[in-house]
Amino acid sequence: MEETDVQRELSHRQLAKCPTGIQGLDEITGGGLPRGRPTLVCGGAGCGKTLLSLEFVVRGAVTYGEPGVFMSFEETSEELAKNVASLGFDLADLEKQKLLALEFVYIERSEIEETGEYDLEGLFIRLGHAIDSVGAKRVVLDTVEALFAGFPNELILRSELRRLFRWLKDKGVTTLITGERGEGTLTRHGIEEYVSDAVLLLDHRVVDQIATRRLRFIKYRGSMHGTDEYPFLIDESGFSILPVTSLGLDHEVTSERVSTGIPRLDGMLGGQGYYRGSSLLISGTAGSGKTSLAAYFADAACRRGERCLYLAFEESQNQIIRNMRSISLDLEPWVKQGLLKFHAARSTLYGLEMHLAMIHKLTNDFQPGTVIMDPITNLPIVASHNEVKSVLMRLVDFFKNRQITVLFTNLTHSGELETTTIGVSSLMDTWLLLLSAESNGERNRLFHLLKSRGMAHSNQMREFIITDQGIDLVDVYLGPGGVFTGAARLQQEAQEKAAALAAQEELERRRRVLDRKRRIMEAQVAALQAEISAEEEELQALKDKSKLQQKIAAGERERLALARKADAPEFNEGE
Amino acid sequence: MDEPKLKELEDALKERETGHYVLRLYVAGLSRISLRAIENLKKICEENLQGRYELEVIDIYQQPVLAQGEQIIAVPTLIKQLPLPLRRFIGDLSQTEKILVGLDLRPK
């Protein structure tokens, strides 16, 4: 019955995993270390083996309620407790709660005399007793190879170690065994041959004077796992490992838009600004206003009530705040409200992977909605361009996965304006280019929107003006004479204004001339009409006069006819 | 050096002179090796330390805490507690000569 259950479980599931609770480690292993099996952690001196294994049992006890045994061959319980107290681990308290059993094994070679056949049953009994005393599910042996110094009979030792690992497997405890790295081998005494399930290699490498801690799974039998080297950090909260490989291009996207902080720029980006969770690049020549633009974006994010992480690689927090005040942008209140967090560090402070791990950690701690990296230009100092590109790619993926809008600034040099020094433009969703153009004895800032994926955006060049009132984008003068900016634009505009005024005046003058002409014509028409009507009046008068004369003449004729006793008028033919 | 420690040392020196031995043998159960070790040790003691030794055989299966306190890893382990200096032997105690040298019963 039980067996069929196990079989079913095996066929349906991958290897059972034991979550470590260590940031990032569970991600790259797809859930943790192989449950019930031993895992070897090897690495050079000071690479963090003890800390990793101790964190494994402590997190197991605290987070997963799985008690653990830490068997130390090198440090006493007091020393261990002291070493990890700074990480906030209270080993004494865990021991009191029966969640942890610390077992210090001391081997002094000089005191021991071999006098015949023996075995290491004492170790088994002590370990078994410790496991039973707390009901341990997790066991650490740090560093079991110390036995090789105490017992010269390797034959016995090796067979006992093989027996130990089999015994641990039978007990069903998840075990971490640490081992010092040897010359050309993983461990000094080759114990990797007994631990066949999983081997984890820690490394602390110095390249160009910059030390980076890395971690790699050499082997993880029966499970998918990340095979790359992952950088990790040891800091005040313990281990954090950064899964730096791309997590796949399947992140959620949103069509929500966020303001750039500059209304005109929002207008150019289809009227609404950037997409939330997109990657933005502001590249530009020296002094073209990249940081100012970034600061506006930070300000806009804080205004929305979003948290913003500002990673400054060239300027300190105070310097940025002071400089932004000069353009009427006060970032300090946001810092005080805890919405804006600066992290200023020279890019040369530590290696690239460390930067990545640092950013990863800061992001996890601060949970920002917006991240600004200003600038990424100096990163290639600490690594090759290819490395920088791959790191930025992982960063972009990391942020996109969390729907964090990320803004990079990048310094470019004239002559290669539309190439970024690191060749990252293809990673970017929106690319703004700032450049300062020299003409007529002055420099003016020009602004282009080179690309913006997924939105209708303006193709127009703008002049980018930084005044003590802030940033503004104004249209450049575009005319037959070319593109004018700055004073030339103003001059051109003045000239145009003058010309327009002159034309206006000419029009007015012509209108007045026409008016006058019209009035003259009207006067002439009136005069002619007056003349005509005068003549008509004269004509009428003449007509009246002649009528009267005829009348008088007729009257005269009658009188004459009367006088001549003429016929009655009806017989008169005349008239 | 304070008073009790001094006394302890004096006692120890006295013990050494009188040649009184305090021996502890840690074994894990009554295995073949355990039995052989007990047998070998008893023989050595009877032959060399007759009447001036105390031997305690401890089974760490039954008293695992003692194994922890005495830092027992390999079994059998013989600890010579007195006379000083403290000395440890591991194995089935079959190499008699080595043990006799270790117990200061034979010159090196």
XYZ file of C-alpha atoms in Angstrom:
683
model
C 0.000 0.000 0.000
C 2.643 2.421 1.087
C 4.836 1.390 -1.763
C 2.199 2.076 -4.372
C 1.684 5.517 -2.854
C 5.358 6.246 -3.161
C 5.440 4.956 -6.692
C 2.493 7.073 -7.637
C 4.104 10.066 -6.105
C 7.343 9.431 -7.949
C 5.663 9.025 -11.266
C 3.536 12.110 -10.835
C 6.042 14.404 -9.351
C 9.604 15.371 -9.611
C 12.000 14.732 -6.822
C 10.661 16.040 -3.526
C 12.324 19.307 -2.604
C 13.257 20.794 0.698
C 12.941 24.579 0.570
C 15.991 26.319 1.957
C 14.300 29.631 2.651
C 17.392 31.326 1.295
C 16.571 34.137 -1.079
C 16.945 33.005 -4.653
C 18.288 29.518 -3.970
C 14.875 27.948 -4.114
C 14.207 29.700 -7.401
C 17.204 28.263 -9.198
C 16.644 24.785 -7.849
C 12.954 24.800 -8.552
C 11.987 24.465 -4.911
C 15.015 23.668 -2.836
C 17.491 20.904 -2.130
C 16.649 17.243 -2.718
C 14.588 16.215 0.264
C 15.947 13.387 2.333
C 19.248 13.338 0.499
C 22.690 14.782 1.071
C 23.911 17.835 -0.814
C 27.550 18.805 -0.937
C 28.506 22.455 -0.662
C 32.091 23.027 -1.629
C 34.248 26.080 -2.088
C 37.413 27.810 -1.039
C 38.120 29.380 2.294
C 35.838 32.237 3.218
C 33.328 31.674 0.459
C 30.374 31.346 2.791
C 29.892 27.587 3.141
C 29.290 27.644 6.873
C 26.945 30.574 6.645
C 24.929 29.010 3.836
C 24.539 25.750 5.710
C 23.727 27.448 8.971
C 21.132 29.603 7.274
C 19.682 26.436 5.798
C 18.969 24.942 9.222
C 17.952 28.228 10.851
C 15.506 29.145 8.079
C 14.238 25.612 8.103
C 13.493 25.892 11.804
C 12.099 29.411 11.747
C 10.268 29.468 8.432
C 9.301 25.875 7.807
C 9.105 24.520 11.335
C 11.616 21.813 10.500
C 14.096 21.289 13.331
C 17.719 20.861 12.390
C 21.065 19.634 13.596
C 24.232 21.539 12.960
C 27.285 19.415 13.501
C 30.360 21.562 13.435
C 33.873 20.176 13.165
C 35.529 23.552 13.164
C 33.765 26.033 15.365
C 32.307 25.656 18.813
C 28.633 26.382 19.399
C 29.529 29.657 21.099
C 31.664 30.774 18.190
C 28.928 29.889 15.720
C 26.288 31.705 17.719
C 28.487 34.769 17.891
C 29.230 34.689 14.173
C 25.612 34.681 13.124
C 24.177 36.919 15.837
C 24.773 39.855 13.486
C 22.368 38.224 11.004
C 19.642 38.222 13.603
C 19.860 34.476 14.243
C 19.516 33.612 17.905
C 20.913 30.102 18.030
C 20.650 29.787 21.799
C 16.956 30.579 21.651
C 16.380 28.073 18.855
C 18.179 25.446 20.897
C 15.963 26.248 23.839
C 12.879 25.852 21.657
C 14.161 22.447 20.558
C 14.325 23.592 16.971
C 18.052 23.355 16.679
C 20.759 21.110 18.067
C 24.331 22.300 17.821
C 26.905 19.566 18.062
C 30.558 20.459 18.196
C 32.935 17.707 17.238
C 36.483 18.236 18.332
C 39.276 16.215 16.883
C 42.816 16.610 18.113
C 45.150 14.514 16.071
C 48.022 14.688 18.516
C 46.007 13.134 21.336
C 44.934 10.105 19.374
C 46.844 6.881 19.118
C 45.609 4.227 16.720
C 45.854 0.770 18.142
C 43.997 -1.427 15.762
C 40.641 -1.751 14.104
C 37.936 0.796 14.855
C 34.906 2.509 13.342
C 33.217 5.880 13.702
C 30.151 4.615 15.474
C 30.643 7.405 18.027
C 29.907 9.964 15.345
C 26.783 8.067 14.281
C 25.552 7.809 17.832
C 26.118 11.461 18.543
C 24.476 12.530 15.318
C 21.611 10.118 15.852
C 21.150 11.377 19.374
C 21.116 14.986 18.211
C 18.627 14.192 15.452
C 16.334 12.367 17.854
C 16.574 15.049 20.528
C 14.912 17.654 18.315
C 13.228 15.462 15.726
C 15.468 16.942 13.051
C 14.566 16.988 9.391
C 17.681 18.876 8.348
C 21.289 18.130 9.119
C 24.482 20.017 8.401
C 27.955 18.550 8.641
C 30.487 21.380 8.581
C 33.184 20.369 7.529
C 33.181 16.613 7.603
C 36.581 16.516 5.982
C 38.103 17.590 9.255
C 37.895 13.891 10.088
C 40.684 13.244 7.621
C 43.014 15.285 9.794
C 42.076 13.291 12.897
C 42.077 9.754 11.567
C 45.024 8.683 9.493
C 43.472 5.433 8.367
C 41.790 6.573 5.196
C 40.496 3.158 4.379
C 38.368 3.053 7.512
C 37.402 6.686 7.154
C 36.188 6.378 3.590
C 34.116 3.332 4.242
C 32.671 5.026 7.320
C 31.821 8.159 5.340
C 30.070 6.083 2.733
C 28.171 4.388 5.526
C 27.365 7.793 7.072
C 25.774 9.184 3.926
C 23.771 6.032 3.374
C 22.652 6.156 6.981
C 21.596 9.798 6.611
C 19.620 8.912 3.505
C 17.930 6.083 5.365
C 17.048 8.485 8.143
C 15.332 10.644 5.536
C 17.001 13.854 6.652
C 17.997 16.527 4.173
C 21.690 16.978 4.681
C 24.168 19.657 3.725
C 27.785 18.639 3.810
C 30.417 21.271 3.380
C 33.838 20.639 1.946
C 36.889 22.739 1.334
C 37.831 22.991 -2.279
C 40.991 21.146 -3.247
C 43.558 21.484 -6.004
C 41.841 20.379 -9.179
C 39.149 18.558 -7.254
C 35.933 19.757 -5.747
C 36.910 18.814 -2.239
C 40.289 18.192 -0.720
C 39.599 14.569 0.055
C 37.251 13.787 -2.749
C 34.136 13.285 -0.668
C 32.054 14.363 -3.660
C 32.181 10.738 -4.757
C 29.947 9.793 -1.838
C 27.451 12.569 -2.358
C 25.961 11.843 -5.692
C 22.712 13.753 -5.509
C 23.570 17.423 -5.569
C 26.776 19.379 -5.538
C 26.807 23.105 -5.031
C 29.963 25.082 -5.654
C 30.592 28.429 -4.015
C 33.220 30.683 -5.409
C 34.792 33.934 -4.394
C 36.642 35.297 -7.362
C 38.620 38.455 -7.857
C 38.673 39.860 -11.350
C 40.304 43.222 -11.942
C 40.516 43.755 -8.215
C 36.806 43.328 -7.828
C 35.619 40.390 -5.806
C 32.397 38.636 -6.631
C 30.811 35.718 -4.892
C 29.219 33.175 -7.157
C 27.372 29.960 -6.788
C 26.759 27.123 -9.196
C 25.063 23.775 -9.113
C 27.517 21.318 -10.565
C 25.108 18.515 -10.213
C 21.536 18.104 -9.178
C 20.379 14.634 -9.959
C 16.792 14.105 -10.951
C 15.810 17.708 -11.165
C 15.803 20.657 -13.483
C 18.019 23.376 -12.161
C 19.741 26.535 -13.294
C 23.234 25.629 -14.419
C 24.667 29.111 -14.576
C 26.858 30.828 -12.117
C 24.754 32.999 -9.918
C 26.190 35.880 -7.954
C 25.242 36.066 -4.344
C 25.500 38.492 -1.508
C 26.177 38.015 2.137
C 24.924 40.935 4.112
C 23.115 41.811 7.293
C 20.131 39.685 6.356
C 22.123 36.644 5.343
C 22.468 35.055 1.951
C 20.762 36.275 -1.129
C 21.212 34.636 -4.445
C 20.165 36.255 -7.600
C 18.786 34.091 -10.349
C 20.216 36.080 -13.168
C 19.229 34.103 -16.186
C 16.295 35.396 -18.086
C 13.193 34.030 -16.594
C 11.610 33.745 -19.998
C 9.730 36.284 -22.004
C 6.329 35.568 -20.626
C 5.766 38.414 -18.225
C 2.389 40.007 -17.836
C 1.905 43.330 -19.521
C -0.393 46.154 -18.707
C -1.771 48.870 -20.877
C -1.760 51.250 -17.968
C 0.163 54.402 -18.706
C 2.226 56.517 -16.383
C 3.101 60.151 -16.753
C 6.619 61.209 -17.589
C 6.219 64.256 -15.366
C 6.377 66.569 -18.348
C 3.002 67.285 -19.973
C 4.480 67.999 -23.383
C 6.379 64.720 -23.318
C 3.239 62.845 -22.330
C 1.675 64.495 -25.329
C 4.390 63.194 -27.602
C 3.875 59.700 -26.242
C 0.367 59.394 -27.505
C -0.923 61.804 -24.887
C -0.565 59.499 -21.917
C 3.072 58.830 -21.145
C 4.991 55.601 -20.733
C 3.548 52.144 -20.291
C 3.781 50.890 -16.747
C 6.372 48.171 -16.491
C 8.170 49.178 -19.649
C 11.863 49.829 -20.034
C 12.956 53.316 -20.926
C 16.242 54.640 -22.099
C 17.302 58.246 -22.096
C 20.517 58.623 -23.964
C 22.246 61.861 -24.633
C 25.467 63.741 -24.846
C 27.108 65.257 -21.808
C 25.050 67.930 -20.139
C 21.991 67.356 -22.242
C 19.649 67.000 -19.273
C 19.339 63.261 -18.793
C 19.369 63.391 -15.027
C 16.852 66.219 -14.989
C 14.498 64.211 -17.142
C 14.990 61.210 -14.885
C 14.346 63.316 -11.798
C 11.088 64.555 -13.308
C 10.068 61.000 -13.847
C 10.927 60.150 -10.254
C 8.911 63.118 -9.094
C 5.925 62.064 -11.188
C 6.101 58.547 -9.752
C 6.127 59.872 -6.189
C 3.240 62.180 -6.981
C 1.230 59.129 -7.966
C 2.092 57.695 -4.561
C 4.407 55.122 -6.073
C 7.738 54.170 -4.581
C 10.735 55.038 -6.642
C 14.226 53.626 -6.328
C 16.937 55.905 -7.673
C 20.230 54.151 -8.304
C 22.775 56.883 -8.771
C 26.129 55.779 -10.088
C 27.698 59.185 -10.492
C 26.186 61.635 -8.067
C 25.339 61.504 -4.419
C 21.798 61.841 -3.142
C 22.445 65.310 -1.782
C 23.998 66.497 -4.984
C 21.060 65.343 -7.059
C 18.574 66.937 -4.673
C 20.483 70.222 -4.694
C 20.840 70.271 -8.455
C 17.184 69.502 -9.032
C 16.186 72.340 -6.731
C 17.802 74.685 -9.222
C 15.120 73.704 -11.711
C 12.297 74.008 -9.187
C 12.106 70.326 -8.465
C 12.280 69.435 -4.800
C 12.801 65.753 -4.280
C 13.569 65.945 -0.599
C 9.959 65.702 0.649
C 9.597 62.409 -1.233
C 12.717 61.072 0.421
C 11.330 62.089 3.797
C 8.002 60.462 3.068
C 9.816 57.276 2.189
C 8.559 57.242 -1.379
C 11.911 57.957 -2.928
C 15.008 56.017 -2.052
C 18.420 56.848 -3.352
C 21.167 54.316 -3.549
C 24.326 56.042 -4.585
C 27.338 53.897 -5.329
C 30.134 54.208 -7.816
C 29.858 51.576 -10.475
C 33.406 50.573 -9.672
C 32.552 49.873 -6.052
C 31.969 46.254 -6.798
C 31.574 43.873 -9.666
C 28.735 43.863 -12.079
C 27.116 40.766 -10.693
C 27.301 42.321 -7.287
C 25.526 45.385 -8.607
C 22.887 43.124 -10.017
C 22.526 41.271 -6.746
C 22.423 44.580 -4.903
C 19.698 45.957 -7.163
C 17.798 42.723 -6.844
C 17.941 42.926 -3.092
C 17.091 46.610 -2.883
C 14.118 46.000 -5.122
C 12.901 43.134 -2.997
C 13.272 45.166 0.163
C 11.859 48.472 -1.055
C 9.220 47.197 -3.515
C 9.383 50.170 -5.852
C 7.049 50.810 -8.764
C 9.720 52.721 -10.609
C 13.447 52.230 -10.763
C 15.907 54.703 -12.209
C 19.487 53.814 -13.049
C 21.514 56.907 -13.697
C 23.685 56.256 -15.650
C 24.554 52.813 -16.954
C 27.446 54.206 -18.935
C 30.176 53.416 -16.458
C 29.245 49.811 -15.899
C 31.540 48.579 -18.674
C 34.459 49.748 -16.548
C 33.919 46.777 -14.319
C 33.027 44.251 -16.986
C 33.043 43.645 -20.691
C 30.326 45.069 -22.897
C 28.832 41.678 -23.456
C 28.566 41.056 -19.757
C 26.989 44.436 -19.194
C 24.499 43.767 -21.913
C 23.543 40.410 -20.495
C 23.248 41.873 -17.026
C 21.021 44.655 -18.278
C 18.946 42.129 -20.139
C 18.406 40.187 -16.951
C 17.647 43.384 -15.102
C 15.068 44.412 -17.658
C 13.477 40.979 -17.463
C 13.528 41.078 -13.707
C 11.809 44.445 -13.585
C 9.313 43.578 -16.286
C 8.382 40.466 -14.446
C 7.422 42.626 -11.528
C 5.759 45.308 -13.591
C 8.309 47.829 -12.487
C 8.943 50.705 -14.832
C 12.655 51.107 -15.271
C 14.470 54.075 -16.663
C 18.104 53.963 -17.695
C 20.175 56.930 -18.657
C 23.130 56.525 -20.921
C 25.811 58.932 -21.976
C 26.520 58.927 -25.679
C 29.107 60.788 -27.628
C 28.406 62.896 -30.632
C 29.120 60.962 -33.768
C 27.480 57.845 -32.440
C 24.311 59.389 -31.173
C 21.942 56.712 -32.215
C 24.000 53.894 -30.829
C 24.233 53.257 -27.162
C 27.665 52.483 -25.826
C 26.456 49.196 -24.526
C 24.163 48.317 -27.376
C 21.128 47.922 -25.217
C 18.676 49.887 -27.273
C 16.938 46.751 -28.480
C 16.040 45.934 -24.890
C 14.245 49.201 -24.486
C 10.618 49.911 -25.136
C 10.964 53.647 -25.268
C 14.070 55.483 -26.268
C 14.508 59.203 -25.853
C 17.503 60.924 -27.308
C 18.767 64.206 -26.000
C 21.492 66.030 -27.772
C 22.951 69.420 -27.620
C 23.380 71.024 -30.984
C 25.892 73.753 -31.565
C 24.925 76.541 -33.906
C 25.540 80.241 -34.178
C 27.852 80.250 -31.204
C 25.511 78.571 -28.752
C 24.448 75.134 -27.667
C 20.840 74.132 -27.522
C 19.278 70.932 -26.359
C 17.287 68.928 -28.819
C 14.940 66.154 -28.016
C 13.919 63.232 -30.179
C 11.693 60.319 -29.504
C 13.532 57.551 -31.296
C 11.107 54.826 -30.539
C 8.275 53.915 -28.283
C 6.838 50.470 -28.692
C 3.142 49.976 -28.749
C 1.915 53.526 -29.010
C 1.388 56.215 -31.578
C 4.075 58.697 -30.804
C 5.267 61.945 -32.193
C 8.017 61.935 -34.749
C 8.799 65.580 -34.192
C 11.963 67.005 -32.867
C 11.520 69.296 -29.905
C 13.706 71.806 -28.258
C 14.365 70.836 -24.699
C 14.559 73.825 -22.417
C 15.757 73.731 -18.837
C 15.070 76.900 -16.916
C 14.889 77.693 -13.242
C 11.178 77.012 -13.630
C 11.744 73.483 -14.787
C 11.810 71.531 -17.983
C 9.826 72.421 -21.042
C 9.635 71.102 -24.525
C 8.979 73.616 -27.263
C 8.520 73.207 -30.963
C 11.584 73.898 -32.965
C 11.425 76.237 -35.947
C 10.995 74.175 -39.029
C 11.091 76.082 -42.245
C 12.734 76.299 -45.600
C 15.818 77.622 -43.865
C 16.155 74.383 -41.849
C 15.756 73.663 -38.158
C 16.369 76.528 -35.829
C 16.679 76.375 -32.101
C 17.518 78.727 -29.295
C 18.401 82.264 -30.232
C 18.253 81.403 -33.903
C 14.708 80.183 -33.425
C 13.808 83.340 -31.565
C 15.449 85.484 -34.225
C 13.698 83.621 -36.967
C 10.425 83.997 -35.159
C 11.035 87.754 -34.758
C 11.836 88.090 -38.422
C 8.705 86.279 -39.343
C 6.733 88.466 -37.065
C 8.187 91.599 -38.656
C 7.487 90.312 -42.113
C 3.943 89.473 -41.175
C 3.506 92.938 -39.715
C 4.799 94.559 -42.863
C 2.446 92.523 -44.990
C -0.405 93.495 -42.746
C 0.477 97.140 -43.129
C 0.657 96.861 -46.907
C -2.774 95.337 -46.951
C -4.143 98.134 -44.838
C -2.619 100.711 -47.131
C -4.132 99.123 -50.202
C -7.486 98.997 -48.571
C -7.322 102.666 -47.775
C -6.383 103.497 -51.376
C -9.292 101.489 -52.640
C -11.612 103.134 -50.197
C -10.531 106.520 -51.322
C -11.007 105.559 -54.959
C -14.418 104.264 -54.208
C -15.355 107.425 -52.440
C -14.097 109.526 -55.379
C -16.058 107.417 -57.786
C -19.165 107.742 -55.692
C -18.731 111.491 -55.585
C -18.384 111.597 -59.356
C -21.471 109.480 -59.793
C -23.377 111.838 -57.528
C -22.178 114.839 -59.479
C -23.262 113.318 -62.784
C -26.630 112.415 -61.397
C -27.049 115.955 -60.176
C -26.179 117.275 -63.665
C -28.669 114.924 -65.296
C -31.444 115.830 -62.958
C -30.684 119.517 -63.537
C -30.979 118.992 -67.266
C -34.195 117.052 -66.809
C -35.602 119.892 -64.785
C -34.629 122.358 -67.503
C -36.271 120.182 -70.115
C -39.497 120.049 -68.140
C -39.455 123.777 -67.774
C -39.083 124.166 -71.487
C -41.902 121.731 -72.071
C -44.215 123.677 -69.762
C -43.280 126.904 -71.432
C -44.018 125.642 -74.910
C -47.385 124.252 -73.776
C -48.334 127.609 -72.374
C -47.293 129.290 -75.533
C -49.444 126.917 -77.575
C -52.356 127.569 -75.327
C -51.909 131.237 -75.666
C -51.590 130.873 -79.391
C -54.839 128.859 -79.630
C -56.646 131.409 -77.602
C -55.419 134.098 -79.949
C -56.623 132.134 -82.955
C -60.087 131.780 -81.509
C -60.225 135.400 -80.853
C -59.145 136.129 -84.401
C -61.658 133.657 -85.872
C -64.330 135.216 -83.827
C -63.292 138.440 -85.148
C -63.349 137.134 -88.698
C -66.699 135.407 -88.132
C -65.187 132.115 -89.020
C -67.011 128.773 -88.999
C -67.629 126.859 -85.874
C -64.525 125.146 -84.777
C -65.958 121.672 -85.643
C -65.740 122.615 -89.250
C -62.418 123.899 -88.886
C -59.888 121.630 -90.440
C -56.979 123.140 -88.750
C -55.731 122.541 -85.279
C 47.760 29.103 40.147
C 45.013 29.096 42.728
C 44.675 26.800 45.725
C 42.376 23.970 44.502
C 44.174 23.634 41.179
C 47.473 23.382 42.974
C 46.023 20.689 45.195
C 44.739 18.821 42.185
C 48.134 18.927 40.596
C 49.796 17.695 43.756
C 47.302 14.855 43.999
C 47.907 13.983 40.404
C 51.608 13.902 40.945
C 51.095 11.681 43.933
C 48.930 9.381 41.871
C 51.622 9.256 39.269
C 54.189 8.297 41.808
C 52.007 5.656 43.308
C 51.163 4.674 39.741
C 47.404 4.532 40.133
C 45.619 4.392 36.768
C 42.121 5.579 35.930
C 41.033 4.240 32.537
C 37.800 4.604 30.615
C 36.887 2.525 27.652
C 34.089 3.709 25.415
C 32.513 1.065 23.238
C 29.446 0.915 21.063
C 27.452 -2.075 22.132
C 28.854 -5.520 22.427
C 30.153 -5.789 18.918
C 32.985 -7.980 17.831
C 35.428 -5.079 18.058
C 34.091 -4.004 21.435
C 34.545 -7.430 22.940
C 38.011 -7.708 21.494
C 38.983 -4.330 22.889
C 37.685 -5.157 26.360
C 39.502 -8.449 26.285
C 42.774 -6.891 25.104
C 42.611 -4.118 27.678
C 41.850 -6.413 30.545
C 44.816 -8.529 29.583
C 47.155 -5.528 29.464
C 45.919 -4.248 32.810
C 46.169 -7.607 34.539
C 49.655 -8.099 33.228
C 51.014 -4.615 33.888
C 48.830 -2.760 36.345
C 47.581 -5.351 38.687
C 45.905 -3.822 41.705
C 46.563 -0.219 40.765
C 43.942 0.592 38.122
C 40.326 1.516 37.832
C 38.609 0.567 34.556
C 35.205 1.747 33.526
C 33.622 0.447 30.340
C 30.956 2.742 28.926
C 28.485 1.795 26.229
C 27.737 4.970 24.295
C 24.570 3.473 22.863
C 23.203 3.724 26.346
C 24.848 6.984 27.265
C 25.144 9.061 24.125
C 25.510 12.262 26.174
C 28.805 10.942 27.509
C 30.018 10.484 23.975
C 29.276 14.120 23.355
C 30.989 15.273 26.527
C 34.102 13.260 25.919
C 34.234 13.989 22.190
C 34.071 10.334 21.284
C 33.948 9.750 17.559
C 35.770 6.541 16.889
C 35.013 3.480 18.921
C 36.455 1.802 20.826
C 38.212 4.738 22.485
C 40.341 4.298 25.551
C 41.016 7.377 27.634
C 43.771 7.377 30.191
C 42.529 9.950 32.659
C 45.119 9.433 35.300
C 47.991 9.650 35.630
C 48.352 12.820 33.594
C 48.742 13.611 30.800
C 45.429 12.573 29.377
C 45.834 10.230 26.454
C 43.475 8.656 23.932
C 43.745 5.371 22.107
C 41.378 4.256 19.393
C 40.949 0.827 17.959
C 40.588 -2.645 19.310
C 43.739 -2.213 21.451
C 45.428 -5.098 19.718
C 48.765 -3.305 19.329
C 49.937 -3.973 22.840
C 53.381 -2.413 22.491
C 51.926 0.898 21.317
C 49.557 0.935 24.266
C 52.219 0.173 26.807
C 54.311 3.067 25.474
C 51.259 5.306 25.548
C 50.498 4.323 29.125
C 54.074 5.189 30.110
C 54.658 1.593 31.065
C 57.457 1.185 28.555
C 60.117 3.657 27.615
C 59.754 4.914 24.061
